[in-house]
PDB file of C-alpha atoms in Angstrom:
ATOM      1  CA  UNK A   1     -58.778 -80.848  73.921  1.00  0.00           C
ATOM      2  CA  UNK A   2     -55.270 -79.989  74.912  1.00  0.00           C
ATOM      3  CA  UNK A   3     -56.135 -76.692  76.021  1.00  0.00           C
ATOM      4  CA  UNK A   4     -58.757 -77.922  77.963  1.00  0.00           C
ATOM      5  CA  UNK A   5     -56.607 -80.245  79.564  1.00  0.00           C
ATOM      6  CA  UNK A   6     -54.267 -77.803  80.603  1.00  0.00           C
ATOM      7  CA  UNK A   7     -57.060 -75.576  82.023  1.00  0.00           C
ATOM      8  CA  UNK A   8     -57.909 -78.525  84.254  1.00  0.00           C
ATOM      9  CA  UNK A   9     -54.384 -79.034  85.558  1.00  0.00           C
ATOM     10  CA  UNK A  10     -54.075 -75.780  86.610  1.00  0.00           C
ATOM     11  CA  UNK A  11     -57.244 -75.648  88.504  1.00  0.00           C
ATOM     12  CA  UNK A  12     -56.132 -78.711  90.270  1.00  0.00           C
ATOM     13  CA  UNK A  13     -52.812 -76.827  91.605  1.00  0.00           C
ATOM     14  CA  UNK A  14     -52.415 -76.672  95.041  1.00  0.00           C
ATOM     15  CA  UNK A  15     -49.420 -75.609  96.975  1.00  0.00           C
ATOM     16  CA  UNK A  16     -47.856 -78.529  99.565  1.00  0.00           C
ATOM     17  CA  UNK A  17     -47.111 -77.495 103.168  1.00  0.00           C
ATOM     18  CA  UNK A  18     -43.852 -79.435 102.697  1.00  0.00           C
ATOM     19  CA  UNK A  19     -42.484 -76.816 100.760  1.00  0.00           C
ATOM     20  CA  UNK A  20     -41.152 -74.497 103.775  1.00  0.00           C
ATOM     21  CA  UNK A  21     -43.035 -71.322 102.347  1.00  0.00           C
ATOM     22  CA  UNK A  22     -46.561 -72.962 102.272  1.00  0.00           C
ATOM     23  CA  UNK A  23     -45.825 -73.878 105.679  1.00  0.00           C
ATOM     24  CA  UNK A  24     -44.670 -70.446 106.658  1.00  0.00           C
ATOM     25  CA  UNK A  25     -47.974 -69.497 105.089  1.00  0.00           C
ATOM     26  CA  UNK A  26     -50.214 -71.804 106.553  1.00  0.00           C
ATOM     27  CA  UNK A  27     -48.389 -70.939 110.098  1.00  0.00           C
ATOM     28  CA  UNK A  28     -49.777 -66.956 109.627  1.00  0.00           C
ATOM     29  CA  UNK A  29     -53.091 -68.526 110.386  1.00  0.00           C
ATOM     30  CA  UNK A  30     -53.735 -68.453 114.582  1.00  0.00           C
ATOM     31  CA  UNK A  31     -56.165 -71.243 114.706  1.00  0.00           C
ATOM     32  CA  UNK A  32     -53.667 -73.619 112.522  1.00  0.00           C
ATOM     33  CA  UNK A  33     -50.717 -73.100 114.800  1.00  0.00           C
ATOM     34  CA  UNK A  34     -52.801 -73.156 118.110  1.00  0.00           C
ATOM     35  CA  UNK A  35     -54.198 -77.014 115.973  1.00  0.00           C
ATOM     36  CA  UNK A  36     -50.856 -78.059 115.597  1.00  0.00           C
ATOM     37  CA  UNK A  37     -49.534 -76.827 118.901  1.00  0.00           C
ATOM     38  CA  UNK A  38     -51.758 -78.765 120.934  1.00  0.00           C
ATOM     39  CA  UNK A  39     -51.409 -82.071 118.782  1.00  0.00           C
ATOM     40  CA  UNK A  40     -47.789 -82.163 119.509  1.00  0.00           C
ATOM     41  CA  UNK A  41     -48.193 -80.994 123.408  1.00  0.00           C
ATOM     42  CA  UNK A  42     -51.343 -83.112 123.324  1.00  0.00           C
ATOM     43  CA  UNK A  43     -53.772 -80.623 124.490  1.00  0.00           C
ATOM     44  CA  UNK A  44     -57.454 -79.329 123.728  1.00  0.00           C
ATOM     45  CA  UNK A  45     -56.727 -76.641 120.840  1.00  0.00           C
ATOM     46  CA  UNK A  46     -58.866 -73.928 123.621  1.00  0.00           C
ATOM     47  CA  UNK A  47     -56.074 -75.225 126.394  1.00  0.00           C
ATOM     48  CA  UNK A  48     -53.925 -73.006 123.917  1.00  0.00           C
ATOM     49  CA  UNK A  49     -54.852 -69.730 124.554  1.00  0.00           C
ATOM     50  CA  UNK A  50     -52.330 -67.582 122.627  1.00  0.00           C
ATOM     51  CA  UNK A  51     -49.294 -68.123 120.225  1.00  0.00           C
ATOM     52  CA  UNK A  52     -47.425 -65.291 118.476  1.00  0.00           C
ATOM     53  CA  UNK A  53     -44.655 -65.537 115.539  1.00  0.00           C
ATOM     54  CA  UNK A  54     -41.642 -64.323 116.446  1.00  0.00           C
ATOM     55  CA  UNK A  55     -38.586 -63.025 114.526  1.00  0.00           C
ATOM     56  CA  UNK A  56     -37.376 -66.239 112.834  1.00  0.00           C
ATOM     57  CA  UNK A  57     -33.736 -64.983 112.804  1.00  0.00           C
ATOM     58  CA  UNK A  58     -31.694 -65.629 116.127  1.00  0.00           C
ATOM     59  CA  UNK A  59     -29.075 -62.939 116.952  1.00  0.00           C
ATOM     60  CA  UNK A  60     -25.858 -63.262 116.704  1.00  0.00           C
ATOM     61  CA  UNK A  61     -23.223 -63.170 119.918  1.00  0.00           C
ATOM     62  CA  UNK A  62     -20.406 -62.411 118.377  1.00  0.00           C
ATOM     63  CA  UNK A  63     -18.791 -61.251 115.000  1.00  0.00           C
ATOM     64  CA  UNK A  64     -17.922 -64.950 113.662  1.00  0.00           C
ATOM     65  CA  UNK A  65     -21.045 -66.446 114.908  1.00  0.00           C
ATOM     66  CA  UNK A  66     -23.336 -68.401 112.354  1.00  0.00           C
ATOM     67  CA  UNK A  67     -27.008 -66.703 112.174  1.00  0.00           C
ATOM     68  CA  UNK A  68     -29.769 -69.271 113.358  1.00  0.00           C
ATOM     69  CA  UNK A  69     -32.340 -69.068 110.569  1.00  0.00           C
ATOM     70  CA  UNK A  70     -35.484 -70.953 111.708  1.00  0.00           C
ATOM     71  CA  UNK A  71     -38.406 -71.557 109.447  1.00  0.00           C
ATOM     72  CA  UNK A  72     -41.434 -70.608 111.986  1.00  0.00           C
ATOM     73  CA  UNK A  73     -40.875 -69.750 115.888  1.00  0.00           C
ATOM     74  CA  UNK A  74     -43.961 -69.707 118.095  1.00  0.00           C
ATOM     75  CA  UNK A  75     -44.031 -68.249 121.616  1.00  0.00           C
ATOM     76  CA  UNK A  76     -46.772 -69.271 123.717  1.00  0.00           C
ATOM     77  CA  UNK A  77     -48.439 -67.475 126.365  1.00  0.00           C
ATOM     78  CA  UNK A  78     -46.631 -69.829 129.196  1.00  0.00           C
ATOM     79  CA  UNK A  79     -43.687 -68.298 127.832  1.00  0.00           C
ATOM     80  CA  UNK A  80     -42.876 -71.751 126.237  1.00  0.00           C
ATOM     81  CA  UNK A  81     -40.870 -71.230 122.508  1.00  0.00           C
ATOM     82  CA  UNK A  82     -41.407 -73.921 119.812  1.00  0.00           C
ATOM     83  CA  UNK A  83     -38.948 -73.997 116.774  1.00  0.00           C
ATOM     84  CA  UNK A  84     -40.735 -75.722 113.636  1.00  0.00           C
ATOM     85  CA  UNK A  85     -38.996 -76.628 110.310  1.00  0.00           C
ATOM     86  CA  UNK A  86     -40.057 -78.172 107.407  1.00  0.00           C
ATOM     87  CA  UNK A  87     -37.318 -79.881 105.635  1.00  0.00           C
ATOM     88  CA  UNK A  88     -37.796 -81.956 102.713  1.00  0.00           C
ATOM     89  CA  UNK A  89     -34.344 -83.382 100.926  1.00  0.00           C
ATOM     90  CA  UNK A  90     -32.108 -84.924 103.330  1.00  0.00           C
ATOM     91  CA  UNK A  91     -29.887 -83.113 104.921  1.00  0.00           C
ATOM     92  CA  UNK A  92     -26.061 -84.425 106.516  1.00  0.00           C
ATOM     93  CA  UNK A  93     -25.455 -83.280 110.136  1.00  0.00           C
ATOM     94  CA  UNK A  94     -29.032 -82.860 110.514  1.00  0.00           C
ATOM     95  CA  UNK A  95     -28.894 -83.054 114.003  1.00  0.00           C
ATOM     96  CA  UNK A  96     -26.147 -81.456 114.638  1.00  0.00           C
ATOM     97  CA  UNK A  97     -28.201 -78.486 112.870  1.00  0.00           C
ATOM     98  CA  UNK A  98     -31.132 -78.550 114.934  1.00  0.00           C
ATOM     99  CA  UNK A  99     -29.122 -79.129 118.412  1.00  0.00           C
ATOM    100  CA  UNK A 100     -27.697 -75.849 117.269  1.00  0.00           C
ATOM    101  CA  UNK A 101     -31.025 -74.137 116.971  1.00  0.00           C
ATOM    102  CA  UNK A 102     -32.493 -75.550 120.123  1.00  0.00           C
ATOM    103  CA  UNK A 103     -29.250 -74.533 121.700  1.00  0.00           C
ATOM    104  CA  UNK A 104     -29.219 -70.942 120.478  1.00  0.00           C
ATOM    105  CA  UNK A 105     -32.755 -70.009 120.690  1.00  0.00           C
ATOM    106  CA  UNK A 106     -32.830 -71.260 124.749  1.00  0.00           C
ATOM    107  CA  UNK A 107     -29.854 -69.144 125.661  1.00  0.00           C
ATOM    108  CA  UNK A 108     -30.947 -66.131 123.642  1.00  0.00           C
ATOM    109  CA  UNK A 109     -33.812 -66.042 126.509  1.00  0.00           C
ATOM    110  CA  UNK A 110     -31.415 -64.443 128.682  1.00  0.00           C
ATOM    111  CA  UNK A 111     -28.260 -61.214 128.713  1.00  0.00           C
ATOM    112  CA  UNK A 112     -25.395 -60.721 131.136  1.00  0.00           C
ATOM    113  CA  UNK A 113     -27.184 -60.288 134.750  1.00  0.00           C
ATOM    114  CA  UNK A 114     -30.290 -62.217 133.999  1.00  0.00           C
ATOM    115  CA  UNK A 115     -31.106 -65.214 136.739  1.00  0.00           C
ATOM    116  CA  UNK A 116     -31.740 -68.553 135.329  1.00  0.00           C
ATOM    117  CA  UNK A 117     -35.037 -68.793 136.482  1.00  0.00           C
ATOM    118  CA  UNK A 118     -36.372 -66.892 133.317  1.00  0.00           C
ATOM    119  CA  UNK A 119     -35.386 -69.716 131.185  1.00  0.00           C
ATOM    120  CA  UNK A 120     -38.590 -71.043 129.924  1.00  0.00           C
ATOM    121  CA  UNK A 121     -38.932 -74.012 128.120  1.00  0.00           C
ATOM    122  CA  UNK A 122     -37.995 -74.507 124.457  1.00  0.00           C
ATOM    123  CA  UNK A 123     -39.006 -76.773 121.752  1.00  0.00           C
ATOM    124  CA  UNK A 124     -37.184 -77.643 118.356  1.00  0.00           C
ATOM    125  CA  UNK A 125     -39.676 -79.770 116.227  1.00  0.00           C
ATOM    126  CA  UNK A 126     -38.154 -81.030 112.841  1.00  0.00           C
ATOM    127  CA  UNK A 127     -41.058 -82.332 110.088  1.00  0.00           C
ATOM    128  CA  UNK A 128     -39.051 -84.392 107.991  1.00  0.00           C
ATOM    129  CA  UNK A 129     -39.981 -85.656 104.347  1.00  0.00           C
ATOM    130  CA  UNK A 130     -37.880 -88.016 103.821  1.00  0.00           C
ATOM    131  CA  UNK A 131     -36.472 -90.925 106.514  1.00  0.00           C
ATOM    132  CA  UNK A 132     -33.597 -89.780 108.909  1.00  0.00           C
ATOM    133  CA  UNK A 133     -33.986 -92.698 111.365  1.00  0.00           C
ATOM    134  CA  UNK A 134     -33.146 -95.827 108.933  1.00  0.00           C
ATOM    135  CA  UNK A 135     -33.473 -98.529 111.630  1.00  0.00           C
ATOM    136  CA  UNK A 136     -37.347 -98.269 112.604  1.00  0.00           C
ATOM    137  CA  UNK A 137     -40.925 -97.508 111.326  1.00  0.00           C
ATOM    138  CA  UNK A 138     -41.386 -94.708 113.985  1.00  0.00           C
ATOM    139  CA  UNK A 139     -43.065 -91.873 112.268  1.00  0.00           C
ATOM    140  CA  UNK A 140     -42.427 -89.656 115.498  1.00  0.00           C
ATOM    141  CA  UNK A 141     -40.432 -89.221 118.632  1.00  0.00           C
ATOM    142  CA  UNK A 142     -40.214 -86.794 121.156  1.00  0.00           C
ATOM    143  CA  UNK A 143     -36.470 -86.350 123.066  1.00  0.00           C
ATOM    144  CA  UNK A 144     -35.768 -84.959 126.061  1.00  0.00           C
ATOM    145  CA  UNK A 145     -32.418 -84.898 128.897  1.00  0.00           C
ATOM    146  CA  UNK A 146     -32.773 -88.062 130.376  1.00  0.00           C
ATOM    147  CA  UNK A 147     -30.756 -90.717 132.637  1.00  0.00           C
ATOM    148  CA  UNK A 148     -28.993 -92.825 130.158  1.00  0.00           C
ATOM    149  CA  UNK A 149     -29.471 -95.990 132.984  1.00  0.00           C
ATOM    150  CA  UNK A 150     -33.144 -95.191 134.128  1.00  0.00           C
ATOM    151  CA  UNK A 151     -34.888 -93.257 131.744  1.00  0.00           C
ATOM    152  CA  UNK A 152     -35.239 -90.379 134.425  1.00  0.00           C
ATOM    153  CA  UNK A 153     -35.731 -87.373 132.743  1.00  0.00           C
ATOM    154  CA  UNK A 154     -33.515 -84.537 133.837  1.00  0.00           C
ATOM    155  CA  UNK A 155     -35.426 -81.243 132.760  1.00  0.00           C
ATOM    156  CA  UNK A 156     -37.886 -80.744 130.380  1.00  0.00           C
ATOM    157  CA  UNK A 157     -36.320 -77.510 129.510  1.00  0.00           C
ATOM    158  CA  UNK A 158     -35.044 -78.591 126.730  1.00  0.00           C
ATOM    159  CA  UNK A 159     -36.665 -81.079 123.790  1.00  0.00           C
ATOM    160  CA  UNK A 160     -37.116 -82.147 120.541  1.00  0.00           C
ATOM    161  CA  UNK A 161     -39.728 -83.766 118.359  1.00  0.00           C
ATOM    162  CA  UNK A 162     -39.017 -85.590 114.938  1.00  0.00           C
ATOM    163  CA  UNK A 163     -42.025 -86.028 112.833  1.00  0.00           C
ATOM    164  CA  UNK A 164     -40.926 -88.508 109.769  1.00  0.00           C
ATOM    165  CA  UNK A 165     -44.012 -88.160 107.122  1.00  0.00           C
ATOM    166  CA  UNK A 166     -42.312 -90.770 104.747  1.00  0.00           C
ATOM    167  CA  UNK A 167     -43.315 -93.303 107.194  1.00  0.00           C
ATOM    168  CA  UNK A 168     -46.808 -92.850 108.434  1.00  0.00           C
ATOM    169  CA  UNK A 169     -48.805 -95.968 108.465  1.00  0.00           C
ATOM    170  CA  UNK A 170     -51.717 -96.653 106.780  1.00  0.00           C
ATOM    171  CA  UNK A 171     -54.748 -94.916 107.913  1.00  0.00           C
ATOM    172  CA  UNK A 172     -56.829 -96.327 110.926  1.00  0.00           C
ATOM    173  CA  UNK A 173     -59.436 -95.550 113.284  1.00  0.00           C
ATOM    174  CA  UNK A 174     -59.059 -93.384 116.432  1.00  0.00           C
ATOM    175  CA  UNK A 175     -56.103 -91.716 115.250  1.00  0.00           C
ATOM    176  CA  UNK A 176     -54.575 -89.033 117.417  1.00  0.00           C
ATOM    177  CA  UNK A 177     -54.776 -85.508 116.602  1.00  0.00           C
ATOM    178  CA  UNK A 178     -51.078 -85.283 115.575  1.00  0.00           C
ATOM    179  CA  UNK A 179     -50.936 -88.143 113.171  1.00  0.00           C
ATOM    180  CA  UNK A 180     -54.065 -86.835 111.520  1.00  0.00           C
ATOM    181  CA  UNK A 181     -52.155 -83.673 111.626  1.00  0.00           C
ATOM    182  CA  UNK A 182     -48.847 -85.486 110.448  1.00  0.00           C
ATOM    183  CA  UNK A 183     -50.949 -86.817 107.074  1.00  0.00           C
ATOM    184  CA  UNK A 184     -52.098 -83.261 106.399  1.00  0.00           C
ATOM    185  CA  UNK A 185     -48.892 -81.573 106.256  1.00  0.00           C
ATOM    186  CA  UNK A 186     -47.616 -84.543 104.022  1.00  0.00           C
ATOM    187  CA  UNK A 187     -50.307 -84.240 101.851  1.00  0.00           C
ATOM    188  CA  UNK A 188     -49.796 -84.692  97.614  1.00  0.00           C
ATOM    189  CA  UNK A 189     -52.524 -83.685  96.050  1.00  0.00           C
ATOM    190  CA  UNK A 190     -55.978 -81.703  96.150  1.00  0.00           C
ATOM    191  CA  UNK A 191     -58.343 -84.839  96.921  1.00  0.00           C
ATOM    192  CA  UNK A 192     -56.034 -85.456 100.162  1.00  0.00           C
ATOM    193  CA  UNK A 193     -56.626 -82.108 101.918  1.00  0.00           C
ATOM    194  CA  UNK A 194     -60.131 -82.115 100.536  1.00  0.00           C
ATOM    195  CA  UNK A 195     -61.201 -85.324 102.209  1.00  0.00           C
ATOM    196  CA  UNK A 196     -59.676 -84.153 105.309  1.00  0.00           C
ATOM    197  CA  UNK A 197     -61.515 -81.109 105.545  1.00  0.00           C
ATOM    198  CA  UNK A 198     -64.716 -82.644 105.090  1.00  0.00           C
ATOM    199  CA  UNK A 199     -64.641 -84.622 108.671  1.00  0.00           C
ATOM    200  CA  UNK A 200     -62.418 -81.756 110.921  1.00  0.00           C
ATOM    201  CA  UNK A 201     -62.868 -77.795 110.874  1.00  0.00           C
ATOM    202  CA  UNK A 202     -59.245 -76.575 111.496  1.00  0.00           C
ATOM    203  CA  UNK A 203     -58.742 -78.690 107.993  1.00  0.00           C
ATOM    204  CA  UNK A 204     -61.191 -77.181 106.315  1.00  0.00           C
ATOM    205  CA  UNK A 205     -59.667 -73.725 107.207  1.00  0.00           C
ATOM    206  CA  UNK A 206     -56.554 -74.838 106.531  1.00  0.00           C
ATOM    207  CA  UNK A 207     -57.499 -76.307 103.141  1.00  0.00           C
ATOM    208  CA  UNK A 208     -59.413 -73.294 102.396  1.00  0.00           C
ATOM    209  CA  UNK A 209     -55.916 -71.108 103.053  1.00  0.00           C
ATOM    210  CA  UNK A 210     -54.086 -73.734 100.915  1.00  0.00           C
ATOM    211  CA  UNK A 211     -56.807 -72.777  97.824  1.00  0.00           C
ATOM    212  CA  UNK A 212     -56.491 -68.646  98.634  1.00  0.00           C
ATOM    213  CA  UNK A 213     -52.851 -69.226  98.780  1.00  0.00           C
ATOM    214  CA  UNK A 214     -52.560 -71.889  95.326  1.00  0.00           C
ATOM    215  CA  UNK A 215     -55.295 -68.910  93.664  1.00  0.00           C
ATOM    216  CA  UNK A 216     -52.484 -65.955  94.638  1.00  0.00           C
ATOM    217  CA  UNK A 217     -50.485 -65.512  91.447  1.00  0.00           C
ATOM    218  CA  UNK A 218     -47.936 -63.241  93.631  1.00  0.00           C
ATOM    219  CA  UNK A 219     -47.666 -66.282  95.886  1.00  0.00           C
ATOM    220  CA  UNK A 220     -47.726 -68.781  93.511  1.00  0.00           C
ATOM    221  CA  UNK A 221     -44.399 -67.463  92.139  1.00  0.00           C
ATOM    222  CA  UNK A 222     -42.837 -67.354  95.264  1.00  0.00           C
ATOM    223  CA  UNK A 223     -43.985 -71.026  96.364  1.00  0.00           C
ATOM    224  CA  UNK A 224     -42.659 -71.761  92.351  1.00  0.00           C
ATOM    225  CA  UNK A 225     -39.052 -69.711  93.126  1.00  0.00           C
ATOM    226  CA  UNK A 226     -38.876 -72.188  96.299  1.00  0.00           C
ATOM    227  CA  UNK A 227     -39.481 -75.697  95.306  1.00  0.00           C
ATOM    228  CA  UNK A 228     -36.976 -74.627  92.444  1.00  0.00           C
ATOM    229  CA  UNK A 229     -34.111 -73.793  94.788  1.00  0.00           C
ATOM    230  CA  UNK A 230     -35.040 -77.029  96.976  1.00  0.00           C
ATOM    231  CA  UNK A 231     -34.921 -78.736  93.858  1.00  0.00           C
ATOM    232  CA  UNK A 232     -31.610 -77.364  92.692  1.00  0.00           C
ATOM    233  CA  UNK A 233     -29.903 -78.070  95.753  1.00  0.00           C
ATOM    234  CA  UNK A 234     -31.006 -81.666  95.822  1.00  0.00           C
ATOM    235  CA  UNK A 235     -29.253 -81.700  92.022  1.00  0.00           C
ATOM    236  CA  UNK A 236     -26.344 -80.399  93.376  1.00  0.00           C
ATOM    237  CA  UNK A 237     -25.755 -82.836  96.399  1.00  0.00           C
ATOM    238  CA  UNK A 238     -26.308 -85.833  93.738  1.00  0.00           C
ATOM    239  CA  UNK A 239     -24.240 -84.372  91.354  1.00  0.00           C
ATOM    240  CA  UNK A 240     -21.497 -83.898  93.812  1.00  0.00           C
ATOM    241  CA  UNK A 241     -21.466 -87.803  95.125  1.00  0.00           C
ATOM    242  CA  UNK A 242     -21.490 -88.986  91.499  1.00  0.00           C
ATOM    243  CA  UNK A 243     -18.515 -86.758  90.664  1.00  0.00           C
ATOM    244  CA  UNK A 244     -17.527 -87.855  94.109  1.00  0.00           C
ATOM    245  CA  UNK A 245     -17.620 -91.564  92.950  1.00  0.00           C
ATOM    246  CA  UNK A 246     -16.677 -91.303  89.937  1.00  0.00           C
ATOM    247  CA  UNK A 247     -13.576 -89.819  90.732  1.00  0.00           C
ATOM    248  CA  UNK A 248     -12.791 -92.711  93.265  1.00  0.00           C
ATOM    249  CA  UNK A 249     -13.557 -95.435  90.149  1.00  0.00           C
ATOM    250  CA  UNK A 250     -10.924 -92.996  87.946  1.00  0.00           C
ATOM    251  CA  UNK A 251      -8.142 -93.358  90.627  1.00  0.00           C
ATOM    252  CA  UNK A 252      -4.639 -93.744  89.013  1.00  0.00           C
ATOM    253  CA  UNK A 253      -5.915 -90.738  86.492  1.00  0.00           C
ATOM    254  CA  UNK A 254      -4.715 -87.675  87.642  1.00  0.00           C
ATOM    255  CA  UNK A 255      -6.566 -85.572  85.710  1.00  0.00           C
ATOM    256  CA  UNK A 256      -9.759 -87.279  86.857  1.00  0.00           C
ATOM    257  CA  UNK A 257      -8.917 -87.271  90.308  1.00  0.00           C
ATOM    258  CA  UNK A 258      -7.506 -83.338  90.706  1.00  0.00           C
ATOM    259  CA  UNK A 259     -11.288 -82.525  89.067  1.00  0.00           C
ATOM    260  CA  UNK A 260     -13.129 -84.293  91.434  1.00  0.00           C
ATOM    261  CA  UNK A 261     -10.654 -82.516  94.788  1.00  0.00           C
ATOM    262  CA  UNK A 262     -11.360 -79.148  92.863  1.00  0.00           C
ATOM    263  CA  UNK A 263     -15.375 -80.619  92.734  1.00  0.00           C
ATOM    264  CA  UNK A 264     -15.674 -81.831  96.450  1.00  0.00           C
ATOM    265  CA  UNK A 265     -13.542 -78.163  97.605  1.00  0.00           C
ATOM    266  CA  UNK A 266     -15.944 -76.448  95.591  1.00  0.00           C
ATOM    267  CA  UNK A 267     -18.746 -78.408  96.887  1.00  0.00           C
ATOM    268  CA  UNK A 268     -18.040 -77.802 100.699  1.00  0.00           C
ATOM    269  CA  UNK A 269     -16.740 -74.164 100.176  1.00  0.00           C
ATOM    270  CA  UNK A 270     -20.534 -73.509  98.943  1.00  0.00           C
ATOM    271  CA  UNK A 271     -22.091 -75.113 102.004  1.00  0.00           C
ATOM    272  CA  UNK A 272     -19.940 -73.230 104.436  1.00  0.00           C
ATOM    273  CA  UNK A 273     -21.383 -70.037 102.783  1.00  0.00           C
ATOM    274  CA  UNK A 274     -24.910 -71.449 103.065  1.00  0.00           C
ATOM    275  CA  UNK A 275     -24.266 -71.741 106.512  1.00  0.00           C
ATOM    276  CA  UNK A 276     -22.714 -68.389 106.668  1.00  0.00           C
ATOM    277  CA  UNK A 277     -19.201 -69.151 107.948  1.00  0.00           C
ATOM    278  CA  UNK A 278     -17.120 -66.384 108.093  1.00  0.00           C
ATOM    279  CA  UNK A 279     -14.833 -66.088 104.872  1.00  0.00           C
ATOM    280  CA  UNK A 280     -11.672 -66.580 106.879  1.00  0.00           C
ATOM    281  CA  UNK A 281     -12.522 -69.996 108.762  1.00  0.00           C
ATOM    282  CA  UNK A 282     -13.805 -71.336 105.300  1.00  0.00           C
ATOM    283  CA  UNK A 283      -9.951 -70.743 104.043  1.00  0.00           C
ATOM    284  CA  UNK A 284      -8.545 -72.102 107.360  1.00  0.00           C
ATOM    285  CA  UNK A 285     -10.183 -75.317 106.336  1.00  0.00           C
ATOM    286  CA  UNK A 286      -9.985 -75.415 102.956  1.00  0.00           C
ATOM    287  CA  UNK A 287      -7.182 -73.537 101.826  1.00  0.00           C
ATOM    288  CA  UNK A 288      -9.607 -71.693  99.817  1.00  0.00           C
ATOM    289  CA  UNK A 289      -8.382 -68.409  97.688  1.00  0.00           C
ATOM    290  CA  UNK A 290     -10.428 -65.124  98.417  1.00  0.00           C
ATOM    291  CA  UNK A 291     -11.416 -66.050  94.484  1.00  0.00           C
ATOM    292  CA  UNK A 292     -12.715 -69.356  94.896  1.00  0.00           C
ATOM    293  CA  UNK A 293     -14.591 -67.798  97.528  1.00  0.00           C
ATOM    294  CA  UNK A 294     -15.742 -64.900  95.525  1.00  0.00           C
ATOM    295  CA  UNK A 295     -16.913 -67.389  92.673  1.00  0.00           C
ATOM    296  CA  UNK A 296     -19.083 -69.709  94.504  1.00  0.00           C
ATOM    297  CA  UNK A 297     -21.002 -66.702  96.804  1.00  0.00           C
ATOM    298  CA  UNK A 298     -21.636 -65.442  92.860  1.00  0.00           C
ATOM    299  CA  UNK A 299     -23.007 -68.608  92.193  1.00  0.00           C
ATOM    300  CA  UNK A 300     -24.966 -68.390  95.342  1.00  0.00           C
ATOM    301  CA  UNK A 301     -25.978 -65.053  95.452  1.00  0.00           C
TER     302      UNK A 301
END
């Protein structure tokens, strides 16, 4: 009975576009991406004649610049660039992150001698599973340059679009094609993406590349490997603001409070490195040792 059981729960395994390498996956597919695309531009999918990937690594400028690592970058055929990331833990300075991104990938559009008027229009969207905007139910929002008094908007060179899948309402009638989109990618479990597919084609093909993908042992691993270091990280962030507090509840112990200094240096010497700060600007601001350094990229890396 037991093995049976088991058999069953791995038959029932399906991968979950919120883990960023499903969605990379599911983003390989043309007719998926051209579906999303025009829910979030609110087009017919045929009004989308042609996306490409591109390179999801932005170039750097110069020697100390951070790399811009973006999870999938689509180029239309307007010319128009849309950045899309999955993220599912939260994440501090999120949008100072993704202000970055926007920022980077519009002026990598252009060299030294190019006019202005090739700058085409670029999109950062950020699907979120977990809530970044605390004060509201709004389960998306599109921002733009606008006139702080009027509303005006300035250009539309330049915007962003926060999908929040921890707070989609309950399902009604009539939905629009991105909030049906919006429950798909937020997804838990086989029966969700199933009953989806049964009432919309791009669904179905994209469930159908969710079961080739969950079937891929190769893949499987990889997807595995993932949700592993996602999971990790979210350990370590926990870890470090209960070492963080309880070093504030031991104050007056000096031994407590020089291990949780060493913890938090520790802790923000190894998210400089994730964000590949050069080596020397991490001990400008940290007073780091080329040892500590050395310790946490080998925990890293």
């Amino acid at each position: 009975m037991r093995r049976n059981q088991k058999n069953v729960t791995e038959d029932d395994f399906i991968m979950l576009p919120t883990v960023d390498f499903c969605f990379k996956e599911l983003m390989q597919n043309e007719n998926i991406r051209k579906g999303i695309v025009a829910a979030l531009l609110k087009l017919h999918p045929e009004d989308v004649e042609k996306t490409d990937l591109m390179p999801t690594i932005l170039q750097k400028q110069y020697e100390d610049d951070k790399y811009g690592i973006l999870d999938v970058r689509v180029k239309l055929k307007n010319g128009v660039q849309i950045d899309f990331e999955m993220q599912v833990v939260y994440y501090d300075y999120w949008a100072n992150r993704s202000a970055y991104y926007l920022g980077k990938m519009y002026v990598d559009q252009i060299r030294e001698g190019d006019s202005y008027d090739r700058l085409q229009k670029c999109i950062q969207v950020s699907i979120l599973d977990h809530t970044y905007f605390q004060d509201d139910e709004k389960c998306y929002r599109r921002i733009a340059l606008c006139d702080t008094e009027t509303g005006k908007e300035y250009t539309d060179l330049l915007e962003m679009h926060i999908l929040e899948l921890s707070k989609l309402p309950p399902e009604q009638k009539n939905e629009t094609d991105l909030l049906q989109w919006m429950r798909f990618l937020g997804g838990k479990c086989r029966e969700d993406f199933k009953k989806m597919a049964e009432n919309n084609s791009t669904f179905e093909e994209a469930y159908d590349v969710l079961d080739r993908l969950s079937a891929d042992e190769k893949k499987r691993l990889e997807y595995e490997a993932r949700q592993k270091a996602i999971r990790d990280h979210d350990i370590m962030m926990k870890t470090a603001k209960r070492l963080g507090l309880e070093a504030g509840i031991a104050e007056g112990r000096e031994k407590g409070i020089a291990e949780g200094r060493e913890q938090e240096k520790r802790n923000i010497i190894r998210e400089m490195l994730q964000d590949h700060i050069p080596d020397y600007k991490i001990k400008q601001y940290t007073g780091a040792t080329d040892k500590e350094i050395s310790e946490e990229k080998s925990r890293l890396f």
